Amino acid sequence: MKCNAECASPNTPAPVVGAVIVCAGKSERSGLAYNKVLYRIGCKTALETVLDVFARTPVSKTAVVSSAADEDNIRDLVSPYRNVTVVTGGSTRAESVLNGLKACPCDIVVIHDGARPFVSPEILINSIISAEKYGSGIAAVKSIDTPKRVNRNGVMTAIPRDGLYNAQTPQTFRYSEIMSAYSSVDYGACTDDAEVYELGGFTPRLVEGAYDNTKITTAADLIKAVPRSCRIGVGFDVHRLVPGRKLVLGGIEIPFEKGLLGHSDADVLVHAIMDALLSAASLPDIGVLFPDTDERYLDVRSTELLKNVLGRITEKWQIDSVSAVVCAERPKLAHVIPKMRDNLAEIMNVARDRINISATTTEKLGIIGSGDGIASDAVCLLSEKSI
Ligand code: MG
């Protein structure tokens, strides 16, 4: 066993830390017609996301290993990044890593998959510190599932889970040691760099990885990788208060000497909420959908219109929250707000704590303050149900 446990003295200059990012895979299991490191996660590709995380670590030079077919694309993509070179891969992952290592001489080298974009700077830095101190730092997480060995006839044999870990990348090494290992062993059957290192006579050492530091491999991984799109909507409405009308707010009839004037029941709170929902979903507002010239909507309960709006948005969107404020000098609304929330939560089929309503006055200012009308503002947050 070769010694790899020497610690750097405090007077030693800081080691040069390089990185090899492997992007030369065929991406066959992902179902994509192109290299999965070019898959967009939000506004950036997986590879750019990885490079952005590396930029927050001591890594000062990087070799990105690409297949010959993707080299032009990947060269364009990495051109804004400093000290990043593109190297042609080999016919196996191990050969690709070796090509990257040769192109990136340094003291400590981080080897990472280009399709593992959720790595954190902390894991990278911990693996570098471990490699400086012990010679290597291999990110790994404790096995959660119970592993079994299965023979050709489907017969299972238990494997004790105690002490079992799943290795990830980054896998970080003293450059001289991993180069020595790659130069001296038959790495053809090795499935990761820690195995090559171990075969070379060195001792791979664990650093804690993370369960979300996953590698994009299958089509399902691609779907999980894309953050759900969220949209905010805003709505506002005001109606005049007049005698001889029922006052309906949030679908609840409130005893009062006046009611709101309108073509429908003039439920100003539900109108603001509907416009917020429609706005978030980029749909036309209620004035367009339910015009006051249409006899079908004469005296209609606004909660019925709300059900119509929900029918338009809920196939694509999930309602994450609605927050509204009713602005009225009179009547006082605090006691009726819980009923409004219950009613709207039931109609919208969302948890009660996702519907919030507050009430305020305008300190007797303006048409609201004079008691001539009631206004309402609403905002909502929708999230896309699937990509
Ligand atoms: Mg209205």
XYZ file of C-alpha atoms and ligand atoms in Angstrom:
388
model
C 0.000 0.000 0.000
C 1.422 3.379 -0.951
C 1.277 6.181 1.573
C -1.274 8.839 0.803
C -1.982 10.266 4.228
C 0.553 13.097 4.449
C -0.859 16.495 5.349
C 0.413 19.626 3.630
C 2.530 21.829 5.921
C 1.152 25.319 6.647
C 4.063 26.840 4.671
C 3.404 24.832 1.502
C 1.995 26.959 -1.330
C -1.697 26.353 -2.045
C -2.062 23.386 -4.391
C -3.255 23.956 -7.948
C -6.704 22.393 -8.155
C -7.892 21.228 -11.564
C -11.048 19.505 -12.748
C -11.967 16.910 -15.330
C -15.641 17.063 -16.294
C -16.726 14.033 -18.267
C -19.292 14.788 -20.978
C -18.495 12.145 -23.577
C -21.384 9.729 -22.872
C -23.902 8.673 -25.507
C -27.014 9.634 -23.446
C -28.884 6.612 -24.870
C -30.946 5.883 -21.745
C -32.197 9.489 -21.527
C -34.142 9.155 -24.802
C -32.670 12.478 -25.956
C -31.416 12.862 -29.521
C -28.497 14.890 -28.178
C -25.938 14.793 -25.357
C -27.718 15.115 -21.980
C -25.122 17.615 -20.704
C -26.717 20.019 -23.209
C -30.178 19.509 -21.619
C -31.620 22.756 -20.272
C -32.427 22.966 -16.570
C -34.191 26.283 -16.280
C -32.202 28.830 -18.291
C -28.909 26.888 -18.421
C -27.673 23.538 -19.672
C -26.580 20.837 -17.245
C -22.927 21.467 -18.163
C -23.177 25.253 -17.612
C -24.846 24.569 -14.256
C -21.906 22.331 -13.285
C -19.353 24.945 -14.425
C -21.174 27.642 -12.421
C -20.891 25.529 -9.264
C -17.194 24.820 -9.941
C -16.622 28.581 -10.302
C -17.494 28.857 -6.587
C -14.652 26.502 -5.544
C -10.811 26.646 -5.602
C -10.754 24.866 -9.001
C -8.634 27.078 -11.292
C -8.421 25.018 -14.506
C -10.820 22.575 -16.111
C -10.734 20.006 -18.902
C -14.195 19.216 -20.285
C -14.081 15.860 -22.068
C -16.412 15.636 -25.058
C -17.128 13.121 -27.769
C -15.811 14.233 -31.165
C -19.402 14.678 -32.389
C -20.303 17.210 -29.652
C -16.995 19.016 -29.526
C -18.044 22.116 -31.495
C -21.228 22.597 -29.450
C -19.453 22.099 -26.154
C -16.586 24.395 -27.185
C -19.141 27.168 -27.897
C -20.891 26.537 -24.602
C -17.751 26.737 -22.431
C -16.198 29.687 -24.280
C -17.397 32.281 -21.686
C -15.720 30.337 -18.853
C -12.104 31.042 -17.856
C -9.422 28.360 -18.114
C -11.743 25.705 -19.494
C -10.410 23.557 -22.339
C -12.262 20.926 -24.344
C -10.625 17.539 -24.824
C -11.741 14.664 -27.058
C -12.942 11.606 -25.161
C -12.016 7.964 -25.641
C -14.099 4.889 -26.336
C -14.827 4.248 -22.624
C -15.440 6.531 -19.670
C -12.061 5.565 -18.175
C -10.250 6.473 -21.419
C -12.106 9.789 -21.491
C -11.065 10.531 -17.891
C -7.443 9.689 -18.737
C -7.525 12.070 -21.738
C -8.890 14.772 -19.436
C -6.240 14.099 -16.787
C -3.435 14.385 -19.367
C -4.820 17.765 -20.470
C -5.112 19.135 -16.941
C -1.864 18.722 -14.976
C -2.302 20.029 -11.418
C -1.791 19.056 -7.756
C -5.345 18.033 -6.871
C -7.861 16.956 -9.512
C -11.649 16.803 -9.171
C -13.297 14.312 -11.527
C -17.002 14.972 -12.058
C -19.845 13.932 -14.366
C -21.152 16.698 -16.642
C -24.630 15.192 -16.195
C -24.561 15.638 -12.396
C -25.632 19.285 -12.178
C -27.021 19.358 -8.634
C -23.647 19.065 -6.933
C -23.074 21.707 -4.267
C -19.915 23.784 -3.780
C -19.715 22.301 -0.253
C -19.369 18.724 -1.543
C -16.717 19.811 -4.059
C -14.747 21.749 -1.439
C -14.978 18.899 1.094
C -13.663 16.452 -1.519
C -10.748 18.812 -2.316
C -9.886 19.210 1.387
C -10.006 15.424 1.838
C -7.748 14.877 -1.202
C -5.236 17.425 0.113
C -5.189 15.719 3.492
C -5.592 12.034 2.669
C -4.995 11.727 -1.083
C -8.631 11.306 -2.093
C -12.190 12.411 -1.385
C -14.958 10.309 -2.925
C -18.522 11.622 -2.606
C -20.859 8.828 -1.558
C -24.177 8.386 0.235
C -25.384 5.550 2.469
C -27.435 2.987 0.561
C -31.125 3.464 1.280
C -32.581 0.508 -0.626
C -31.721 -3.011 0.475
C -29.265 -4.447 -2.051
C -29.674 -8.048 -3.295
C -27.497 -10.242 -5.452
C -29.686 -11.964 -8.057
C -28.613 -14.935 -10.161
C -29.788 -15.797 -13.695
C -32.803 -17.708 -12.326
C -34.029 -14.709 -10.381
C -32.943 -16.122 -7.019
C -31.996 -13.425 -4.554
C -29.269 -13.479 -1.958
C -29.159 -10.905 0.821
C -26.239 -8.509 1.043
C -25.860 -6.881 4.462
C -26.604 -3.163 4.031
C -24.469 -2.135 6.991
C -21.550 -0.024 5.745
C -22.771 0.037 2.122
C -22.541 3.338 0.271
C -23.309 4.418 -3.286
C -20.420 6.325 -4.856
C -21.158 9.531 -6.768
C -18.935 12.190 -8.237
C -17.024 14.382 -7.438
C -14.156 11.945 -6.936
C -11.100 14.000 -6.067
C -7.484 12.806 -5.944
C -3.886 13.877 -5.673
C -3.083 14.242 -9.358
C 0.167 12.256 -9.164
C -1.593 9.334 -7.481
C -4.566 9.004 -9.839
C -2.209 9.384 -12.837
C 0.025 6.677 -11.358
C -3.020 4.414 -10.930
C -4.299 4.995 -14.484
C -0.783 4.334 -15.837
C -0.234 1.083 -13.958
C -3.529 -0.854 -13.832
C -5.873 -2.540 -16.298
C -8.843 -0.197 -15.799
C -11.057 -1.804 -18.445
C -13.527 -3.317 -15.959
C -13.507 -0.386 -13.504
C -16.814 1.468 -13.145
C -15.437 4.564 -11.450
C -12.192 6.391 -10.751
C -12.106 5.355 -7.075
C -11.841 1.741 -8.264
C -8.895 2.604 -10.554
C -7.271 4.449 -7.648
C -7.803 1.479 -5.318
C -6.420 -0.991 -7.887
C -3.405 1.311 -8.153
C -2.667 0.626 -4.482
C -4.152 3.776 -2.964
C -6.944 4.158 -0.423
C -10.162 5.866 -1.561
C -11.652 7.926 1.250
C -15.308 8.892 1.734
C -16.726 12.387 1.855
C -20.451 12.834 2.369
C -22.290 13.217 -0.922
C -25.952 14.170 -1.132
C -29.054 12.272 -2.164
C -30.010 15.113 -4.495
C -26.592 15.001 -6.211
C -28.118 12.705 -8.802
C -26.876 11.946 -12.290
C -29.251 12.599 -15.155
C -29.540 9.197 -16.796
C -33.115 8.320 -17.783
C -36.038 10.237 -19.298
C -37.614 10.323 -15.801
C -34.476 12.078 -14.486
C -34.921 14.742 -17.180
C -38.473 15.471 -16.006
C -37.368 15.656 -12.342
C -34.487 17.974 -13.273
C -36.689 20.746 -14.658
C -37.978 23.102 -11.979
C -41.736 23.585 -12.128
C -42.753 26.823 -13.717
C -44.602 29.225 -11.364
C -46.725 32.248 -12.266
C -48.009 35.128 -10.180
C -51.314 36.801 -11.032
C -52.910 39.991 -9.767
C -56.541 41.127 -9.882
C -58.435 44.221 -8.742
C -62.100 45.176 -8.707
C -64.427 47.794 -7.256
C -68.230 47.999 -7.166
C -70.643 50.663 -5.994
C -72.717 50.052 -2.833
C -76.433 50.739 -3.324
C -79.627 50.095 -1.347
C -81.876 47.221 -2.362
C -79.114 44.752 -3.281
C -77.745 41.763 -1.337
C -74.135 42.094 -0.194
C -72.192 38.992 -1.261
C -68.443 38.674 -0.591
C -66.431 35.492 -1.096
C -69.712 33.758 -1.925
C -71.117 34.542 1.556
C -74.219 36.698 1.972
C -73.555 39.360 4.603
C -76.458 41.155 6.317
C -76.108 44.893 5.512
C -78.339 47.788 4.509
C -76.764 47.991 1.046
C -75.364 45.612 -1.535
C -72.947 45.847 -4.449
C -74.287 46.959 -7.814
C -73.374 44.888 -10.857
C -74.534 42.652 -13.694
C -73.772 39.551 -11.611
C -74.050 39.442 -7.817
C -71.074 41.886 -7.931
C -68.998 39.801 -5.493
C -65.978 42.080 -5.712
C -63.680 39.676 -3.814
C -64.410 36.732 -6.104
C -64.028 39.012 -9.146
C -60.532 40.076 -8.019
C -59.558 36.452 -7.326
C -60.815 35.309 -10.744
C -58.824 38.023 -12.503
C -55.694 37.090 -10.515
C -56.067 33.422 -11.531
C -56.731 34.279 -15.183
C -53.843 36.729 -15.272
C -51.410 34.140 -13.876
C -52.584 31.648 -16.490
C -52.247 34.269 -19.292
C -55.962 34.043 -20.081
C -58.392 36.898 -20.878
C -59.935 38.690 -17.865
C -63.495 38.294 -16.574
C -64.697 41.360 -18.483
C -63.870 39.491 -21.687
C -65.001 36.031 -20.552
C -68.242 37.098 -18.837
C -69.290 40.449 -20.407
C -71.989 42.478 -18.662
C -73.848 42.626 -21.961
C -74.453 38.864 -21.854
C -77.870 38.011 -20.333
C -76.548 34.609 -19.212
C -74.562 36.353 -16.500
C -77.381 38.586 -15.206
C -77.550 38.127 -11.419
C -75.337 35.040 -11.653
C -73.537 34.053 -8.453
C -69.869 34.934 -8.953
C -68.825 31.654 -7.342
C -70.412 29.940 -10.372
C -68.169 32.086 -12.610
C -65.226 31.099 -10.372
C -65.994 27.418 -11.084
C -65.931 28.248 -14.808
C -62.513 29.934 -14.373
C -61.167 26.948 -12.435
C -62.263 24.687 -15.281
C -60.080 26.755 -17.604
C -56.897 26.668 -15.528
C -56.733 23.542 -13.375
C -55.786 21.110 -16.127
C -52.443 22.852 -16.524
C -52.011 24.762 -13.268
C -52.080 24.000 -9.571
C -53.212 26.790 -7.228
C -50.428 27.215 -4.674
C -51.888 30.247 -2.905
C -54.371 33.074 -3.132
C -54.098 36.195 -1.025
C -56.740 38.922 -1.141
C -57.684 42.096 0.660
C -61.182 43.567 0.835
C -61.283 47.316 1.265
C -64.534 48.545 2.880
C -65.457 51.239 5.378
C -68.525 49.246 6.433
C -69.623 46.619 7.281
C -66.924 45.170 9.517
C -65.812 41.895 7.956
C -63.457 40.232 10.447
C -66.141 37.869 11.779
C -67.143 36.646 8.305
C -63.643 36.132 6.859
C -63.291 32.531 8.214
C -66.545 31.606 6.408
C -65.290 33.188 3.166
C -62.012 31.246 3.404
C -63.822 27.951 4.050
C -66.199 28.573 1.156
C -63.492 29.564 -1.337
C -61.124 26.758 -0.244
C -63.902 24.243 -0.861
C -64.834 25.663 -4.273
C -61.174 25.926 -5.351
C -60.319 22.521 -3.872
C -57.245 23.815 -2.047
C -56.215 23.694 1.614
C -57.713 26.479 3.719
C -54.287 27.846 4.645
C -53.611 28.558 0.964
C -56.503 31.061 0.811
C -55.897 34.201 2.796
C -58.238 37.152 3.060
C -57.753 40.343 4.994
C -59.958 43.392 5.377
C -59.085 47.046 5.666
C -60.563 50.535 5.401
C -59.291 53.651 3.655
C -59.543 55.778 6.793
C -62.677 57.434 5.365
C -60.781 58.632 2.277
C -62.188 58.439 -1.243
C -65.188 56.507 -2.546
C -64.444 53.521 -0.317
C -64.046 55.716 2.761
C -67.337 57.501 2.076
C -69.112 54.137 2.007
C -70.018 54.409 -1.683
C -68.235 51.240 -2.732
C -66.132 48.212 -1.844
C -62.858 47.265 -3.574
C -60.738 44.164 -3.542
C -57.200 43.230 -4.559
C -56.010 39.643 -5.016
C -52.776 37.909 -5.933
C -52.291 34.236 -6.605
C -49.449 31.830 -7.270
C -49.947 29.031 -9.780
C -47.464 26.258 -10.519
C -47.369 24.122 -13.628
C -48.645 20.588 -13.037
C -46.178 18.935 -15.408
C -43.758 19.828 -18.150
Mg -66.525 43.210 -10.934
